[in-house]
Short mmCIF file of C-alpha atoms and ligand atoms in Angstrom, two decimals:
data_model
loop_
_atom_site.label_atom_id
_atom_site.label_comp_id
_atom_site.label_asym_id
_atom_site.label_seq_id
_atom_site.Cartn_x
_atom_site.Cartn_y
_atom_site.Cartn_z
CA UNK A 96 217.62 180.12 76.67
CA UNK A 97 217.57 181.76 80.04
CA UNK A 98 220.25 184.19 80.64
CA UNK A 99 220.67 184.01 84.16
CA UNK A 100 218.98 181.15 86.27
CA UNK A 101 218.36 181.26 90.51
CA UNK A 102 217.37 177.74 91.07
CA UNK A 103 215.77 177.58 94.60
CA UNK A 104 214.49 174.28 95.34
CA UNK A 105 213.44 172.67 98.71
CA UNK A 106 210.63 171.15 100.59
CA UNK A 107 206.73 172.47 101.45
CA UNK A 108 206.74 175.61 103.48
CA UNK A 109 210.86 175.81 103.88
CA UNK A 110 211.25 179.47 102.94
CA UNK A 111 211.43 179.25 98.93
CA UNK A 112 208.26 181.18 98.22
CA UNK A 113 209.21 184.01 100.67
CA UNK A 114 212.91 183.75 99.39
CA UNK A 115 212.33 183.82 95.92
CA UNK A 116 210.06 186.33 95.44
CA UNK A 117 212.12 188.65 97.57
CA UNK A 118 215.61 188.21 95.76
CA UNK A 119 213.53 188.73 92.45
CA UNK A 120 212.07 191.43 93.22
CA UNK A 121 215.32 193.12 94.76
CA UNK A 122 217.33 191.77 91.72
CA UNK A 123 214.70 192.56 89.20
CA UNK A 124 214.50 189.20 88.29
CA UNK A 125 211.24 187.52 86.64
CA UNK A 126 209.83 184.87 89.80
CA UNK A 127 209.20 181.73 88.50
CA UNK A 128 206.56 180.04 91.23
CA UNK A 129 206.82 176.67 89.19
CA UNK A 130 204.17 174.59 92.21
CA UNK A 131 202.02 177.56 91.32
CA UNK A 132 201.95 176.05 87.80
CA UNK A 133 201.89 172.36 88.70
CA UNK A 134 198.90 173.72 91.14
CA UNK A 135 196.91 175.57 88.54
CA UNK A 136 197.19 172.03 86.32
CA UNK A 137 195.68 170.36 88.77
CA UNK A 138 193.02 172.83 89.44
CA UNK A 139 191.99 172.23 85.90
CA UNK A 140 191.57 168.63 86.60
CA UNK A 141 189.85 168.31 89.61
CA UNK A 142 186.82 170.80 87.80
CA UNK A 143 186.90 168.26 85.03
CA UNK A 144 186.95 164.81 87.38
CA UNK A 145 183.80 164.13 88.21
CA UNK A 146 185.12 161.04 90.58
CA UNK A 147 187.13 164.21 92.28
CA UNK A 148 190.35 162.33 92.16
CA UNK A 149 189.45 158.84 93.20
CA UNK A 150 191.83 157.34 90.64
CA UNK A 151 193.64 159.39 89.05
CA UNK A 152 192.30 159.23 85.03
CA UNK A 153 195.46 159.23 82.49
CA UNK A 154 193.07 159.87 79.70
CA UNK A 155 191.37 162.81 80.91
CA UNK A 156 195.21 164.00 81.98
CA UNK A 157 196.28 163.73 78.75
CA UNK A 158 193.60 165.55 76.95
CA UNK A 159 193.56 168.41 79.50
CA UNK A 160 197.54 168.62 78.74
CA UNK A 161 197.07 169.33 74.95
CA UNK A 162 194.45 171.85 75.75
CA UNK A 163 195.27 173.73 78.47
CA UNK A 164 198.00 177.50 78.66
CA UNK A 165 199.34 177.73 82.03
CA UNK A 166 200.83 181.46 82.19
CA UNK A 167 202.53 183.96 84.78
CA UNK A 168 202.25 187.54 84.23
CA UNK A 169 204.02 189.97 86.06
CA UNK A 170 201.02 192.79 87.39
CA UNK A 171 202.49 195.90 89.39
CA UNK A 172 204.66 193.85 92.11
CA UNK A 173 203.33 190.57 91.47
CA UNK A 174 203.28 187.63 89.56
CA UNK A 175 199.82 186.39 88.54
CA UNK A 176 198.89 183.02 87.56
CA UNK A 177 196.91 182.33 84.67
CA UNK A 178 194.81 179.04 83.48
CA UNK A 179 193.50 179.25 80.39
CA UNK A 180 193.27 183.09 80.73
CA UNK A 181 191.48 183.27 84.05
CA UNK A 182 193.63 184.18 86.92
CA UNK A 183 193.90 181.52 89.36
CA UNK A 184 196.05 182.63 92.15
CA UNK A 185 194.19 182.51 94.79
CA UNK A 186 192.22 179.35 93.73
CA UNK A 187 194.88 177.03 93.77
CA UNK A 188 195.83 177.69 97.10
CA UNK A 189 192.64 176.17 98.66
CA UNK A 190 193.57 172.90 100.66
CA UNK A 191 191.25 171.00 97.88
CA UNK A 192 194.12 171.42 95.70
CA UNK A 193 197.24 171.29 98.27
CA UNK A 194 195.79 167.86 98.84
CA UNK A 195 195.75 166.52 95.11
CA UNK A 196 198.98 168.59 93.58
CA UNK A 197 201.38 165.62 94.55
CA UNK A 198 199.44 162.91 92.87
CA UNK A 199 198.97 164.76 89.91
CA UNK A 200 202.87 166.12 89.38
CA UNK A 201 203.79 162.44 89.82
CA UNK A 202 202.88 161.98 86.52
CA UNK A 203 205.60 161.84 83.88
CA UNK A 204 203.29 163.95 81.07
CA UNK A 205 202.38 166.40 83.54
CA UNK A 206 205.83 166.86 84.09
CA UNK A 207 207.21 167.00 81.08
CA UNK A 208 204.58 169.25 79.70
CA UNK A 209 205.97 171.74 82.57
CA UNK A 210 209.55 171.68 81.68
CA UNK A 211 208.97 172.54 78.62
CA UNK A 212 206.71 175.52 79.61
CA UNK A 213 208.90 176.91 82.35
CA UNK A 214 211.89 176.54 80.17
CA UNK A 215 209.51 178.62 77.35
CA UNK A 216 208.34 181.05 80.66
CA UNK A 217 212.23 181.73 81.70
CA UNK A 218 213.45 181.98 77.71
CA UNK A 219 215.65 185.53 77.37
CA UNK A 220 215.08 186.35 81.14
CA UNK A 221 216.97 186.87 84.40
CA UNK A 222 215.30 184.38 86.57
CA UNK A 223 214.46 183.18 89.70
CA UNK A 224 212.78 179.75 89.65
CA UNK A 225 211.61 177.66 92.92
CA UNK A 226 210.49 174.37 92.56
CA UNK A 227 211.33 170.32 93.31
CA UNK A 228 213.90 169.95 90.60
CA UNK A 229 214.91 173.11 89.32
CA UNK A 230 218.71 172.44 89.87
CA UNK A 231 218.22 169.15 89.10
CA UNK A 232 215.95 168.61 85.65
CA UNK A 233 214.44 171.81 84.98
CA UNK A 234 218.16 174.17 85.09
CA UNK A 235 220.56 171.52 85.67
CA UNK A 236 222.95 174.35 84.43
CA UNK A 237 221.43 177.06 86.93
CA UNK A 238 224.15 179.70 87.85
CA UNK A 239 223.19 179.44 91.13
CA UNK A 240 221.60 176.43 93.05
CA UNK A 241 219.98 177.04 96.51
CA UNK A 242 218.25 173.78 98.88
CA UNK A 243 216.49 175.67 101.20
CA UNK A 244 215.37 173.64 104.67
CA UNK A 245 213.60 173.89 107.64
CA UNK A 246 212.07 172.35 110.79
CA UNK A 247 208.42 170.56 109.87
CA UNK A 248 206.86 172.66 112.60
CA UNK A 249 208.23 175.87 111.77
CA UNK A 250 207.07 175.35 107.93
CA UNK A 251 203.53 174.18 109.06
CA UNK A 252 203.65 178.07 111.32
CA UNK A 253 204.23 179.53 107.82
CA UNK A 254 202.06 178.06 105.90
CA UNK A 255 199.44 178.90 108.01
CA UNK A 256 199.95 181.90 108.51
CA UNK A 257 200.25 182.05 105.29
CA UNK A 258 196.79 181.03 104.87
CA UNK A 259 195.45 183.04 106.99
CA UNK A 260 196.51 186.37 105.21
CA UNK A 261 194.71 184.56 102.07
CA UNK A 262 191.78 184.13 104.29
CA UNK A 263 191.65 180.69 103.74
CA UNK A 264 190.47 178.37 106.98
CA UNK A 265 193.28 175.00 108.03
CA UNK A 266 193.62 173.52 111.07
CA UNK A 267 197.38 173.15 112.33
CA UNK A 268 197.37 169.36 112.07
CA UNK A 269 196.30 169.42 108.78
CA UNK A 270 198.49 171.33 107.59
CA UNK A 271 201.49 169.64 109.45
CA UNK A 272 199.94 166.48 108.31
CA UNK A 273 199.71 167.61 104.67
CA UNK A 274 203.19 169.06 104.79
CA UNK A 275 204.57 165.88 105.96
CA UNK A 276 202.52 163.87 103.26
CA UNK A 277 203.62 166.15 100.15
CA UNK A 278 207.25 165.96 101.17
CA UNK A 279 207.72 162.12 101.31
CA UNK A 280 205.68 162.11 98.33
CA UNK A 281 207.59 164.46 96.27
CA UNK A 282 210.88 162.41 97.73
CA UNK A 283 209.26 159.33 96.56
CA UNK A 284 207.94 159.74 93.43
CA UNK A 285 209.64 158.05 90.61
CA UNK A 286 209.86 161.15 88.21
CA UNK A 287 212.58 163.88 89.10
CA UNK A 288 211.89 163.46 92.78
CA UNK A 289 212.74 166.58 95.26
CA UNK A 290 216.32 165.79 96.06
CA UNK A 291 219.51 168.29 96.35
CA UNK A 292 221.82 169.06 93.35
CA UNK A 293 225.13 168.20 93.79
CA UNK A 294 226.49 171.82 93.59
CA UNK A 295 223.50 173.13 95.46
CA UNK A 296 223.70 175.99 98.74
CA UNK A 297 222.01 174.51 101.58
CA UNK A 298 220.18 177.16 103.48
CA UNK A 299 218.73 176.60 106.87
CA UNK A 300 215.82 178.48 107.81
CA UNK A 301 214.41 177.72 110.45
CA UNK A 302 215.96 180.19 112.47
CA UNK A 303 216.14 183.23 110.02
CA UNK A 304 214.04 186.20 109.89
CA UNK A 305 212.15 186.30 106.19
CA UNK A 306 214.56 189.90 105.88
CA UNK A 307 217.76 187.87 106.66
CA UNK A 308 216.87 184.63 104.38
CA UNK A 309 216.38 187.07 101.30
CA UNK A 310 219.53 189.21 102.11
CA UNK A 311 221.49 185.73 102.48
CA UNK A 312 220.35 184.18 99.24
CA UNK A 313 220.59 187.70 97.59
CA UNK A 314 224.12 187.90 98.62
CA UNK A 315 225.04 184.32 97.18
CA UNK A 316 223.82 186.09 93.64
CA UNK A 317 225.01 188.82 93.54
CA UNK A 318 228.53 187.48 93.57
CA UNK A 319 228.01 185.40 91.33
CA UNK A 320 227.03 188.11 89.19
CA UNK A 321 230.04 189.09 89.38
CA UNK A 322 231.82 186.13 88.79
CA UNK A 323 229.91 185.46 86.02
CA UNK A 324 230.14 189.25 84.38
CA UNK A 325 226.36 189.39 83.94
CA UNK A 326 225.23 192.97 84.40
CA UNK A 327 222.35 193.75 87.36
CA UNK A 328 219.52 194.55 85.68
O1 DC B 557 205.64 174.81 96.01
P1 DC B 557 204.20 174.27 96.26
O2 DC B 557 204.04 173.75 97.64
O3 DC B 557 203.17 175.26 95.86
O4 DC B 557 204.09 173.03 95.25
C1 DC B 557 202.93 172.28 95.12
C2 DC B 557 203.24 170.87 94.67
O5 DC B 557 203.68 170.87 93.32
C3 DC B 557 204.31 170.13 95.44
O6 DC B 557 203.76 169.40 96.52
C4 DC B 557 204.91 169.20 94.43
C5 DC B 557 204.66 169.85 93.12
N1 DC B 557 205.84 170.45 92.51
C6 DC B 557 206.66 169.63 91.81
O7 DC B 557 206.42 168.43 91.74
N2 DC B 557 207.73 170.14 91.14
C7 DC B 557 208.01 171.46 91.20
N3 DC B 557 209.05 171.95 90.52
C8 DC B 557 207.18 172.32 91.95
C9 DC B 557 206.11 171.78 92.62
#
């Protein structure tokens, strides 16, 4: 079991990334980028699909499942993600896989399969874990449960820019457009859907500084710590 669980959950570009690996790293907390894993999946498939996602191929899913490791390591300040044992991190950001992520963590295996492993990732740690349904399926028992929101066009700015420090070419609309997409997908989908948990914190970002929506979250746990009696790490 986890010992003590930051659920941030909340739609594409909305401040969770930023958030979460801010309040872990202030909190010494392990970050738990769970889309990184459902990205790094899909990675994996779209090398293996010849038909490059046409339709979607349940068999090839399945056997890709049973032999794949999905992995984050922690290296100096930062978490690395691992497929397999080569480090994806930057790969899965390309906008090759931003476009195909929501079709493939749709998929009830895929999802199940990642459950289990970010339960198995978080077991005996202090975490902080963003996703879609971290309060909801993955920690339903989280001791803290952030939503975090923001305005479409201030989260297609970020991602951007975003981007752009990766050194990976969008245009604007296509990111707006993909932002927009992803969201009512992953509000649609039949499996664990993004959607608040009842006894979640809604924060607002859109008009925060990325300082003050790390020092607000950060506050929300640490008196919670409290509360709870856990000790800071
Ligand atoms: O956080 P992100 O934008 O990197 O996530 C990529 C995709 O992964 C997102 O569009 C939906 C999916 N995802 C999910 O279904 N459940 C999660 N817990 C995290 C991400």
């Amino acid at each position: 079991m986890a010992r003590f669980v930051v659920a941030i959950d909340g739609g594409a570009g909305s401040g969770k990334s930023t958030t979460a690996k801010g309040v872990a790293k202030r909190l010494n907390f392990f970050y738990i980028d769970t889309g990184a894993m459902y990205r790094a999946f899909t990675l994996k498939y779209l090398r293996n699909d010849f038909a490059k996602g046409k339709r979607i191929d349940h068999e090839l899913i399945r056997k890709l499942l049973a032999e794949t490791t999905v992995d984050l390591r922690r290296e100096n300040s930062d978490v690395k993600v691992y497929l397999d044992s080569e480090d994806v991190s930057l790969a899965i950001r390309t906008p090759e896989v931003s476009d195909f992520v929501s079709q493939i963590s749709a998929i009830s295996e895929v999802r199940e399969w990642m459950v289990a492993r970010q339960r198995e990732v978080a077991e005996g740690k202090n975490v902080v874990c963003e996703g879609r349904d971290i309060g909801t399926v993955v920690f339903p028992d989280a001791q803290v449960k952030i939503f975090m929101e923001a305005d479409v066009k201030v989260r297609a700015a970020r991602r951007l820019k975003e981007l752009g420090e990766k050194e990976i070419d969008a245009a604007e609309q296509d990111v707006m457009e993909n932002i927009k997409f992803r969201d009512r997908f992953d509000s649609e989908r039949e499996h664990s859907p993004l959607r608040k948990a009842e006894n979640s914190i809604v924060v607002d970002t859109t008009n925060l500084t990325i300082e003050e929506e790390i020092e607000k979250v950060k506050a929300i746990v640490v008196e919670r710590l409290a509360i709870s009696g856990t000790e800071k790490p």
